[in-house]
Coordinates of C-alpha atoms in Angstrom, one line a residue:
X31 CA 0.0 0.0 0.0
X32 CA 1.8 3.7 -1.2
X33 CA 2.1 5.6 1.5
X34 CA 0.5 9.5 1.1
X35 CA 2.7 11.8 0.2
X36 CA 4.4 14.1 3.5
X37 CA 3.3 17.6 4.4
X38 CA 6.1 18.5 6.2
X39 CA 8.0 21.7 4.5
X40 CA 11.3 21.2 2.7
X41 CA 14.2 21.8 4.8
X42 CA 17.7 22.3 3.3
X43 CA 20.5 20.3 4.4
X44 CA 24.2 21.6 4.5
X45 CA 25.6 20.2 1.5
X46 CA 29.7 19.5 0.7
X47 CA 30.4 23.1 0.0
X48 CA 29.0 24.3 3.2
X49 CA 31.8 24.4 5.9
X50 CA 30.6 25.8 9.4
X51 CA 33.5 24.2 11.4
X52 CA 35.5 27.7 12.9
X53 CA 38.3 25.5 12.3
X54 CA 37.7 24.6 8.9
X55 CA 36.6 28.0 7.6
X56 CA 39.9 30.0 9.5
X57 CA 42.3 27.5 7.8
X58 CA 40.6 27.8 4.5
X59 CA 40.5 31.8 4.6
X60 CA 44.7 30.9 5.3
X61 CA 44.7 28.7 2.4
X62 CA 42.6 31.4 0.1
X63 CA 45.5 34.3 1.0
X64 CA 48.7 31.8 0.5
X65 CA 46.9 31.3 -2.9
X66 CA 46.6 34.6 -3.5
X67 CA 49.8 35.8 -2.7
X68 CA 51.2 33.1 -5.3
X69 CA 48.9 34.6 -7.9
X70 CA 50.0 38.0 -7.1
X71 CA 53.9 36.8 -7.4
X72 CA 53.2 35.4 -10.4
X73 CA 50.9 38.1 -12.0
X74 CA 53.8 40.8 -11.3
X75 CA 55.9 38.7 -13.2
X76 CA 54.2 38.1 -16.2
X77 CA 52.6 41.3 -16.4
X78 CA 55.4 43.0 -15.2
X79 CA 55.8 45.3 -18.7
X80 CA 52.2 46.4 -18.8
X81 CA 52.6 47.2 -14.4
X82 CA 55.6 49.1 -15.2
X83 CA 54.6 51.5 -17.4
X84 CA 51.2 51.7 -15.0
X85 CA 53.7 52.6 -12.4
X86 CA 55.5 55.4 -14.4
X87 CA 52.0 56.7 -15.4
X88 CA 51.4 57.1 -11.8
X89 CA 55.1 58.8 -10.9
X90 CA 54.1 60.9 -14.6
X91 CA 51.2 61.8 -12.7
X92 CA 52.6 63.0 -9.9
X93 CA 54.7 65.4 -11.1
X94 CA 52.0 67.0 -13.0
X95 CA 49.9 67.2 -9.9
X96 CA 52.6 68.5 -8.1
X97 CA 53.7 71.1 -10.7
X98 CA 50.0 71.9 -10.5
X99 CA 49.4 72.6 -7.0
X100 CA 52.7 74.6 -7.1
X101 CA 50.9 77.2 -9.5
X102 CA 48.0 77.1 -7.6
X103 CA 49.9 79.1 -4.7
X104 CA 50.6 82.0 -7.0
X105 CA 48.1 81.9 -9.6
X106 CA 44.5 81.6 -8.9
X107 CA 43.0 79.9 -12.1
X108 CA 41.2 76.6 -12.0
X109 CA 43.1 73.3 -12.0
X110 CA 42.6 72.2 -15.5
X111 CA 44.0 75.5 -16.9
X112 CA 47.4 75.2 -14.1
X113 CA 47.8 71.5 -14.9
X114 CA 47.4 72.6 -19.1
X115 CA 50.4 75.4 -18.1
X116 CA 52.3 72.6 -16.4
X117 CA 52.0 70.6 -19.4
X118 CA 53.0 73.4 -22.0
X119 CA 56.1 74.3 -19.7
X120 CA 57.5 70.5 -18.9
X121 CA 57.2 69.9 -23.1
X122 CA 58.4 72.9 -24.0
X123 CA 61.8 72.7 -21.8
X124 CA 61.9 69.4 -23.1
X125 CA 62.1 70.4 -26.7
X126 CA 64.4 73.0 -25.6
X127 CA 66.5 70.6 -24.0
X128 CA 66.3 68.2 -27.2
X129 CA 67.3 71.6 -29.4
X130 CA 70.1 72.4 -27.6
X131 CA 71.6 69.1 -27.8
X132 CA 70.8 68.4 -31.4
X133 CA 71.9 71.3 -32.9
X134 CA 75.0 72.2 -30.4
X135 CA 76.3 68.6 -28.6
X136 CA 75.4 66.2 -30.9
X137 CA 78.9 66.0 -32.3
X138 CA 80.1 65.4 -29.1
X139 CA 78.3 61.9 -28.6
X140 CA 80.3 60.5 -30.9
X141 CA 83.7 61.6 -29.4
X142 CA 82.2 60.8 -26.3
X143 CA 81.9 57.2 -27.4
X144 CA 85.4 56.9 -28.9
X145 CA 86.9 58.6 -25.8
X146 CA 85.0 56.2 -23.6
X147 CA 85.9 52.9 -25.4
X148 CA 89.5 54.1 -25.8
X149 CA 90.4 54.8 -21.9
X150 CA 88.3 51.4 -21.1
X151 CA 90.8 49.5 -23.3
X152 CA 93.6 51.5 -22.0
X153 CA 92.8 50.1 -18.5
X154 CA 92.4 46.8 -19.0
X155 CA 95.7 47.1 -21.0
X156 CA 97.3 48.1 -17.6
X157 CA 95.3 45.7 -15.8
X158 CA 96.5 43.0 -17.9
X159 CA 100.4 44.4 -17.6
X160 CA 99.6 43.8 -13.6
X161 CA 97.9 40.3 -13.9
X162 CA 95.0 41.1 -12.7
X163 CA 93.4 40.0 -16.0
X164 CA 94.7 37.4 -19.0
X165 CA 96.8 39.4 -21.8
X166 CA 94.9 39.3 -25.6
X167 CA 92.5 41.1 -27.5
X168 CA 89.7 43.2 -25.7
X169 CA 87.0 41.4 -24.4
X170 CA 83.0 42.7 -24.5
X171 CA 83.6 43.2 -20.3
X172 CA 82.0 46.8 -21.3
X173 CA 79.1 45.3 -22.2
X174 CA 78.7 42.4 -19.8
X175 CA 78.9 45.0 -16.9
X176 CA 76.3 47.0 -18.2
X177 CA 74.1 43.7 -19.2
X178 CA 74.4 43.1 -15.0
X179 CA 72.1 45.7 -14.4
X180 CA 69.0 43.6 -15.5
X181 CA 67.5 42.6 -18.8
X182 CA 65.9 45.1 -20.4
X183 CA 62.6 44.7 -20.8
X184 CA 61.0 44.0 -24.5
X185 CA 58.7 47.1 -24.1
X186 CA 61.3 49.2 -24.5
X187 CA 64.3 46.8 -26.3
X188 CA 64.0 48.9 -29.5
X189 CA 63.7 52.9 -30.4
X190 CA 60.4 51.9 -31.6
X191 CA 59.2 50.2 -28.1
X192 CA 60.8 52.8 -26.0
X193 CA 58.8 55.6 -27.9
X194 CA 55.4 53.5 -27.4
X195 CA 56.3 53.3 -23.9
X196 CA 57.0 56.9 -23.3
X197 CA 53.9 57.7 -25.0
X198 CA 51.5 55.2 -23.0
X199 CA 52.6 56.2 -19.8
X200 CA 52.6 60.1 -20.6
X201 CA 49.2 59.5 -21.3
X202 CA 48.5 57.5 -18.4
X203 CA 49.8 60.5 -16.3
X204 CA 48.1 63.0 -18.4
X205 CA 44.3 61.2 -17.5
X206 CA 45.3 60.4 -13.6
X207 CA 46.2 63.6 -13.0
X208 CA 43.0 65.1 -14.8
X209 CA 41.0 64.0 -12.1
X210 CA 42.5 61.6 -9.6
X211 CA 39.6 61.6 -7.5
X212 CA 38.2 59.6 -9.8
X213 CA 40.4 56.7 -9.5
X214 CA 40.8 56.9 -5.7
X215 CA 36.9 56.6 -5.4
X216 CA 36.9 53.8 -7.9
X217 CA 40.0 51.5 -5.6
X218 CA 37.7 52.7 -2.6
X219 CA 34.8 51.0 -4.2
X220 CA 36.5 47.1 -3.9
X221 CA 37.4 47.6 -0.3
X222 CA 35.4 47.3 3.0
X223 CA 33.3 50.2 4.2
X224 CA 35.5 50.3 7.5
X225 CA 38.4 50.4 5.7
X226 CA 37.9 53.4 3.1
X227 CA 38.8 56.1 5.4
X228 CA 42.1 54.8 6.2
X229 CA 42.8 54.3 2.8
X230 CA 42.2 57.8 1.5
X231 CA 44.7 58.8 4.5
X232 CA 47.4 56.1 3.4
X233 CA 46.8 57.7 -0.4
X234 CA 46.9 61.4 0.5
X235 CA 50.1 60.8 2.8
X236 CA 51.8 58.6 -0.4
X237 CA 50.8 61.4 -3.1
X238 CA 52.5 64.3 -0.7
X239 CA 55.2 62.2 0.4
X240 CA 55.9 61.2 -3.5
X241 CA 55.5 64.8 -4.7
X242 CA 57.9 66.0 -2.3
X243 CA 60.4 63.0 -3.4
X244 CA 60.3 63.5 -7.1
X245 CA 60.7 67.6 -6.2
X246 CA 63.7 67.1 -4.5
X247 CA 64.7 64.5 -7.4
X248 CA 64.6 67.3 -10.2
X249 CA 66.2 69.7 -7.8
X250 CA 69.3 67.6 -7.6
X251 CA 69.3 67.3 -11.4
X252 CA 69.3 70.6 -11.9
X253 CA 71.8 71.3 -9.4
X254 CA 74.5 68.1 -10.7
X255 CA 74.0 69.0 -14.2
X256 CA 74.2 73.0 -14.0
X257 CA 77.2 73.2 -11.3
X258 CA 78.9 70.2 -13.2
X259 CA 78.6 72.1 -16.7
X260 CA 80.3 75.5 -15.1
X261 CA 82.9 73.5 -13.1
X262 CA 83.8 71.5 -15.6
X263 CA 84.0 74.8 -18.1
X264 CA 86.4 76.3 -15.6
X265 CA 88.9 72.9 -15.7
X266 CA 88.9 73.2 -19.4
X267 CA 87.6 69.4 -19.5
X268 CA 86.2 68.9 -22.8
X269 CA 82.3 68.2 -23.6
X270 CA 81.6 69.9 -20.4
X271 CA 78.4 70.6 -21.6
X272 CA 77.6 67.2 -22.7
X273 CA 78.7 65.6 -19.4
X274 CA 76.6 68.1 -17.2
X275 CA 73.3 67.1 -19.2
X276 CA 74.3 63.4 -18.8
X277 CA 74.8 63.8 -15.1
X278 CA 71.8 66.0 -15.0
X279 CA 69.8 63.2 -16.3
X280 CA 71.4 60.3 -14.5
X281 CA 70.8 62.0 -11.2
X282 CA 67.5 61.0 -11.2
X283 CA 68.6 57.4 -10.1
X284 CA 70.2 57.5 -6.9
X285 CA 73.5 55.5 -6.4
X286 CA 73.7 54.1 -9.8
X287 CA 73.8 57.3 -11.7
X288 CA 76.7 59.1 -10.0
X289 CA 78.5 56.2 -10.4
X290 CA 77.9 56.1 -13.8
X291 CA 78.3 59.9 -14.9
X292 CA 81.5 60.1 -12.4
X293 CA 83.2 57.3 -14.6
X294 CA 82.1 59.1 -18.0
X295 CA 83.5 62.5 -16.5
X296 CA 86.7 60.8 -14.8
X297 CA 87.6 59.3 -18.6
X298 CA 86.8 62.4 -20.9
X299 CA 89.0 64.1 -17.9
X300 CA 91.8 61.8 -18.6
X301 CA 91.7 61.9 -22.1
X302 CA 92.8 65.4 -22.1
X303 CA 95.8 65.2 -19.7
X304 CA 96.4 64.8 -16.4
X305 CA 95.6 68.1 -14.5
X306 CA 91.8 68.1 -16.6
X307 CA 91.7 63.8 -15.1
X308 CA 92.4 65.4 -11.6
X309 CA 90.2 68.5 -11.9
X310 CA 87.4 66.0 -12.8
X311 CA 87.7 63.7 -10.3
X312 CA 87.8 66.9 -8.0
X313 CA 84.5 68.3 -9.3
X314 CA 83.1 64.7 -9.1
X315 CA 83.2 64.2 -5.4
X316 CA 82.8 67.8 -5.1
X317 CA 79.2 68.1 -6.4
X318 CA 78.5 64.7 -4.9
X319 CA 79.3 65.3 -1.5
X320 CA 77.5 68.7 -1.8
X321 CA 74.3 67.2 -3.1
X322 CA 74.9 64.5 -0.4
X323 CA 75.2 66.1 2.4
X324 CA 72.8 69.1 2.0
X325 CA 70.5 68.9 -1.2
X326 CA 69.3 65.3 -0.6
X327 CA 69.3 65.2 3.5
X328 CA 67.1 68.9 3.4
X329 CA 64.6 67.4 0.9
X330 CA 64.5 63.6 3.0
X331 CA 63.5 65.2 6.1
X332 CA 60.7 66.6 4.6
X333 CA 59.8 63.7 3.0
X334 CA 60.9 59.9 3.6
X335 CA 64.5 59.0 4.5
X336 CA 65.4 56.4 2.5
X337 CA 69.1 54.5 4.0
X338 CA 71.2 54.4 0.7
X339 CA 72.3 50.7 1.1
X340 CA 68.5 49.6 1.1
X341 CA 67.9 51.9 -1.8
X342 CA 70.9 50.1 -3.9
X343 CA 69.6 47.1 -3.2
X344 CA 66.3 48.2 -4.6
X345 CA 68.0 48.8 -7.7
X346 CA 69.5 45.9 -8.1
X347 CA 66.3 43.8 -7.2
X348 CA 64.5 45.9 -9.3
X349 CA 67.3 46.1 -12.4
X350 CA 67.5 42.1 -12.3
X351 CA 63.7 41.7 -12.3
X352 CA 62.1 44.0 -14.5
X353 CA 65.7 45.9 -16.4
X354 CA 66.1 49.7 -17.0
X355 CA 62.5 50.6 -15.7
X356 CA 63.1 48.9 -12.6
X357 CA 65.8 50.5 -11.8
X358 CA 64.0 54.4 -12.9
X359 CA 61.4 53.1 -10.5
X360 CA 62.6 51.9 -7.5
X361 CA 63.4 55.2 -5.3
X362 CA 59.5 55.8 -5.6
X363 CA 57.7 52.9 -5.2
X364 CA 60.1 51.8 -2.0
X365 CA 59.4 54.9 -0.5
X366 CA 55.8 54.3 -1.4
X367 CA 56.1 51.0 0.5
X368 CA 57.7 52.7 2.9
X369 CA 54.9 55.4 3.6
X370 CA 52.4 52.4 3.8
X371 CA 53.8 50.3 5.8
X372 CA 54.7 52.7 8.2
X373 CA 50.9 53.8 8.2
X374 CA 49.3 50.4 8.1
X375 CA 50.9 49.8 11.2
X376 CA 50.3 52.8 13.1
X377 CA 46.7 52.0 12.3
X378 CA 46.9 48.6 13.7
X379 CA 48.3 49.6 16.8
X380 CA 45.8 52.2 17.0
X381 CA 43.0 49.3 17.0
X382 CA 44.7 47.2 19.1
X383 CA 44.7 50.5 21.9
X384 CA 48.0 50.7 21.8
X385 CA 50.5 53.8 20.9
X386 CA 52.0 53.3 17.6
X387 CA 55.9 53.6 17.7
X388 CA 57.2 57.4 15.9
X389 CA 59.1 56.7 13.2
X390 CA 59.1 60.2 11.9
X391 CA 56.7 62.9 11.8
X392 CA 53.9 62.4 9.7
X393 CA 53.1 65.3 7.4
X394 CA 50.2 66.9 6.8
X395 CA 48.8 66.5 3.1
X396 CA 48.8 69.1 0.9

């Protein structure tokens, strides 16, 4: 006999995916951010390109909103129209720059390359007449030093790739800095409620503390490349001019490019006699330990004080991961780390009611 069919509502049942055990869900969450991690280690490394030039579309970004708010403290006009004068000046100095060495250096590369390869093989002759390196015919050592640096990236391995790149992250900079706001509301959006707050303060103090680094960055340019030129001049070392643009340049990596532009000056020194090697060498360690000891040290206690050794090894890390652009980037984004570390934790030990440790004085965003 069939038995009537039941009343009774339909309850549901916890099926396989359902995990109420504490246990089980707090070693699962574990699991979920030791998976993520490795998907983030291995997303930065296969996108690590497309990220880079993000990256320099930020730094791009900041220095127009910097230059920006600069003009706003003399000239009252709205924001678009100072960021549209920032534009017109940064470009136009830039051609200017590009002028002047096109139509009154460009000779000079050239003998700058010959002069260059000629002392190089000069020393390793005298190394090899001291044993320090097997006698025969020169070696590429040149070029395997500079290869040591890090790859370069594909991105910008030809003239072609470096122009796209330029280009792309000029125009990355060029839309964050229209309106920022925009894109801080929108990486608000995917976090917690609780935790928006705290991030606009972790992104304000990053954006004044990265404005204030990359200042100070094209005030030591500025003053290696000018005081090098005149110095230089007054030593009667040839392709002054030349040499103060390349330091100039190369003073916007730390470490790395005084080495560099104090080996190029040291050789076109030498390569005009002896008292012009000396006088170079002089100006060398002169402008250095000037810009060391009060250029750079003013600007990091206004900003983040950054120990050099931890900064070379940011270079290196960088240069050997992701080449040349690596090594351009990494005084900004370690200092970024830097800033957010340094608030993530005070904000932890605010919630824990403790007093967070002073590491520096915080300061207020612009």
């Amino acid at each position: 006999m069939a038995r009537p069919p039941t009343t009774e509502p339909h309850v549901e049942r916890p099926g396989p995916a359902e995990f109420r055990d504490p246990l089980v869900r707090r070693e699962l969450q574990k699991a979920a951010v030791w998976f993520g991690l490795a998907l983030l280690i291995v997303g930065v490394i296969v996108l690590a390109q497309p990220l880079l030039l993000i990256v320099g579309g930020m730094i791009f970004a900041v220095f127009l909103d910097g230059g920006a708010r600069l003009l706003g403290r003399v000239l009252p006009i709205r924001r678009g129209l100072r960021l549209l004068l920032v534009l017109i000046l940064g470009f136009g100095f830039l051609a200017w720059v590009i002028w002047f060495a096109g139509t009154t250096i460009a000779a000079q590369f050239e003998a700058l390359r010959g002069v260059v390869t000629l002392q190089f093989n000069r020393l390793m002759e005298f190394a090899a007449s001291l044993g320090l390196i097997p006698k025969g015919p020169p070696t590429n050592l040149g070029s395997q030093l500079l290869g040591s640096v890090g790859r370069l990236t594909s991105a910008v391995g030809s003239a072609i790739g470096a122009l796209t790149s330029v280009i792309l992250m000029i125009v990355i900079g060029i839309f964050l800095a229209i309106e920022p706001r925009i894109y801080d509301r929108g990486i608000a959006w995917m976090l917690p409620i609780r935790h928006r707050e705290r991030f606009y303060r972790i992104a304000a103090h990053v954006g004044f503390t990265l404005r204030r680094l990359l200042f100070g960055r094209l005030l030591g340019m500025v003053f290696e490349g000018v005081f090098t030129w005149i110095m230089l001049s007054l030593g009667g070392v040839p392709m002054a001019a030349l040499l103060g643009l390349i330091t100039g340049l190369l003073a916007f990596i730390p470490n790395i490019g005084a080495i560099t532009s104090g080996v190029l000056m040291v050789a076109v020194g030498f390569s005009a006699g002896p008292h012009q090697g000396l006088w170079a060498i002089f100006v060398y360690f002169f402008v250095q330990n000037v810009d060391g000891y009060l250029v750079i040290p003013y600007i990091a206690r206004r900003t983040v004080d950054l120990a050099p050794a931890i900064v070379l090894a940011m270079q290196l890390l960088m240069g050997a991961l992701f080449g040349l652009l690596g090594v351009l980037f990494a005084d900004p984004i370690l200092a970024t780390l830097k800033v957010m570390l340094v608030d993530l934790s005070g904000a932890h030990a605010e919630d824990e009611g403790e007093t967070p440790e002073v590491v520096g004085k915080k300061p207020k965003p612009a």
